[in-house]
Short mmCIF file of C-alpha atoms in Angstrom, two decimals:
data_model
loop_
_atom_site.label_atom_id
_atom_site.label_comp_id
_atom_site.label_asym_id
_atom_site.label_seq_id
_atom_site.Cartn_x
_atom_site.Cartn_y
_atom_site.Cartn_z
CA MET V 47 23.03 78.13 10.71
CA LEU V 48 25.05 74.94 11.14
CA SER V 49 22.30 72.82 9.61
CA ARG V 50 22.71 74.67 6.30
CA ILE V 51 26.46 74.06 5.79
CA VAL V 52 27.43 71.42 3.22
CA THR V 53 31.07 70.35 2.98
CA GLY V 54 32.71 68.67 0.01
CA ASP V 55 36.03 66.94 -0.60
CA GLU V 56 37.66 64.93 -3.36
CA THR V 57 40.10 62.08 -2.91
CA CYS V 58 41.47 59.11 -4.82
CA VAL V 59 40.48 55.69 -3.53
CA SER V 60 42.01 52.35 -4.43
CA HIS V 61 39.86 49.87 -6.25
CA VAL V 62 39.67 46.65 -4.21
CA THR V 63 37.46 43.63 -4.75
CA PRO V 64 38.08 41.41 -1.73
CA GLU V 65 37.02 37.79 -1.73
CA SER V 66 34.37 37.07 0.88
CA LYS V 67 34.54 34.08 3.22
CA GLN V 68 31.62 32.53 1.39
CA GLN V 69 33.39 32.90 -1.96
CA SER V 70 36.59 31.35 -0.63
CA MET V 71 34.84 28.26 0.79
CA ASP V 72 34.75 25.22 -1.42
CA TRP V 73 33.92 21.56 -1.03
CA ARG V 74 36.89 19.29 -0.64
CA HIS V 75 37.69 15.85 0.65
CA THR V 76 38.84 15.71 4.29
CA HIS V 77 42.26 14.36 3.20
CA SER V 78 42.85 16.86 0.40
CA PRO V 79 45.43 19.60 0.98
CA VAL V 80 44.31 22.99 2.24
CA ARG V 81 44.04 25.61 -0.48
CA VAL V 82 46.56 28.41 -0.08
CA LYS V 83 45.26 31.89 -0.80
CA ALA V 84 47.41 34.48 -2.48
CA LYS V 85 48.02 37.61 -0.45
CA GLN V 86 45.58 40.33 -1.41
CA THR V 87 47.09 43.56 -2.65
CA LEU V 88 45.51 46.87 -3.55
CA SER V 89 44.86 47.49 -7.19
CA GLN V 90 47.03 49.97 -9.04
CA ARG V 91 43.85 51.62 -10.30
CA LYS V 92 42.46 54.51 -8.33
CA ILE V 93 39.08 56.16 -8.69
CA MET V 94 38.31 59.80 -7.87
CA ALA V 95 35.55 60.09 -5.28
CA SER V 96 33.75 63.29 -4.28
CA LEU V 97 32.05 63.19 -0.90
CA PHE V 98 29.53 65.75 0.39
CA TRP V 99 28.11 65.84 3.90
CA ASP V 100 26.42 68.06 6.46
CA ARG V 101 25.99 67.78 10.22
CA HIS V 102 23.29 65.12 9.75
CA GLY V 103 25.48 62.80 7.67
CA VAL V 104 26.56 61.96 4.14
CA LEU V 105 24.54 63.56 1.36
CA MET V 106 26.27 62.10 -1.68
CA VAL V 107 29.30 60.14 -2.83
CA ASP V 108 30.12 60.57 -6.51
CA PHE V 109 32.68 58.39 -8.30
CA MET V 110 34.28 59.73 -11.47
CA GLN V 111 34.85 57.50 -14.47
CA LEU V 112 38.36 56.12 -14.89
CA GLY V 113 40.60 58.39 -16.91
CA THR V 114 38.63 61.59 -16.26
CA THR V 115 39.75 64.57 -14.23
CA ILE V 116 37.87 67.19 -12.30
CA ASN V 117 37.42 70.37 -14.30
CA ALA V 118 34.74 73.05 -14.21
CA VAL V 119 32.38 71.03 -16.43
CA ALA V 120 32.74 67.83 -14.39
CA TYR V 121 32.42 69.75 -11.11
CA GLY V 122 29.26 71.41 -12.42
CA GLN V 123 27.74 67.99 -13.14
CA THR V 124 28.66 66.89 -9.62
CA LEU V 125 27.04 70.01 -8.14
CA ARG V 126 23.83 69.30 -10.08
CA LYS V 127 23.79 65.76 -8.63
CA LEU V 128 24.44 67.25 -5.18
CA ARG V 129 21.49 69.61 -5.55
CA LYS V 130 19.20 66.65 -6.37
CA ALA V 131 20.61 64.68 -3.42
CA ILE V 132 19.89 67.61 -1.10
CA GLN V 133 16.35 67.91 -2.49
CA ASN V 134 15.77 64.20 -1.81
CA LYS V 135 17.48 63.88 1.58
CA ARG V 136 17.03 67.31 3.21
CA ARG V 137 13.65 68.61 2.07
CA GLY V 138 13.22 72.35 2.49
CA ILE V 139 16.86 73.18 3.10
CA LEU V 140 17.36 74.60 -0.41
CA THR V 141 14.62 77.18 0.13
CA GLU V 142 16.46 78.41 3.25
CA GLY V 143 19.72 78.54 1.31
CA ILE V 144 22.83 76.49 1.98
CA LEU V 145 26.49 77.34 2.44
CA LEU V 146 28.83 75.17 0.37
CA HIS V 147 32.22 74.79 2.01
CA HIS V 148 34.92 73.73 -0.45
CA ASP V 149 38.51 74.73 -1.14
CA ASN V 150 39.81 77.15 -3.76
CA ALA V 151 40.83 74.58 -6.38
CA ARG V 152 40.48 75.84 -9.96
CA PRO V 153 37.31 73.84 -10.78
CA HIS V 154 35.71 75.20 -7.59
CA THR V 155 36.51 78.85 -8.36
CA ALA V 156 36.00 78.83 -12.14
CA ALA V 157 33.61 81.41 -13.57
CA GLN V 158 31.40 78.60 -14.90
CA THR V 159 31.15 77.06 -11.40
CA ARG V 160 30.40 80.40 -9.75
CA ALA V 161 27.68 81.10 -12.34
CA LEU V 162 26.12 77.69 -11.68
CA LEU V 163 26.16 78.24 -7.92
CA ASP V 164 24.63 81.69 -8.40
CA SER V 165 21.86 80.15 -10.51
CA PHE V 166 21.15 77.74 -7.62
CA GLY V 167 20.76 80.74 -5.31
#
């Protein structure tokens, strides 16, 4: 039974583009002053990420576009992507049926979401 449980969660993650060591290296004369790097700070922008996993590992990470929120329509699109990810990564598990473990947030309990999940079986 445990192999059929899929868990999902949403969180906001900060958008960071760190500079790699290779990018920060540059050619300079041995007597030239050392370049001072500015302190890196997290961006003020945050992106909504939905993560789904089972006991074997991560099934899917879905990033929402900036400025969008999770509603029943957006959550339905995410669930369709999740179904395809399960078909690709865990062959045969959909025929056995899966248990989706998520909280009772409005998009998760909306009639449209429940109808979609029922159509998946």
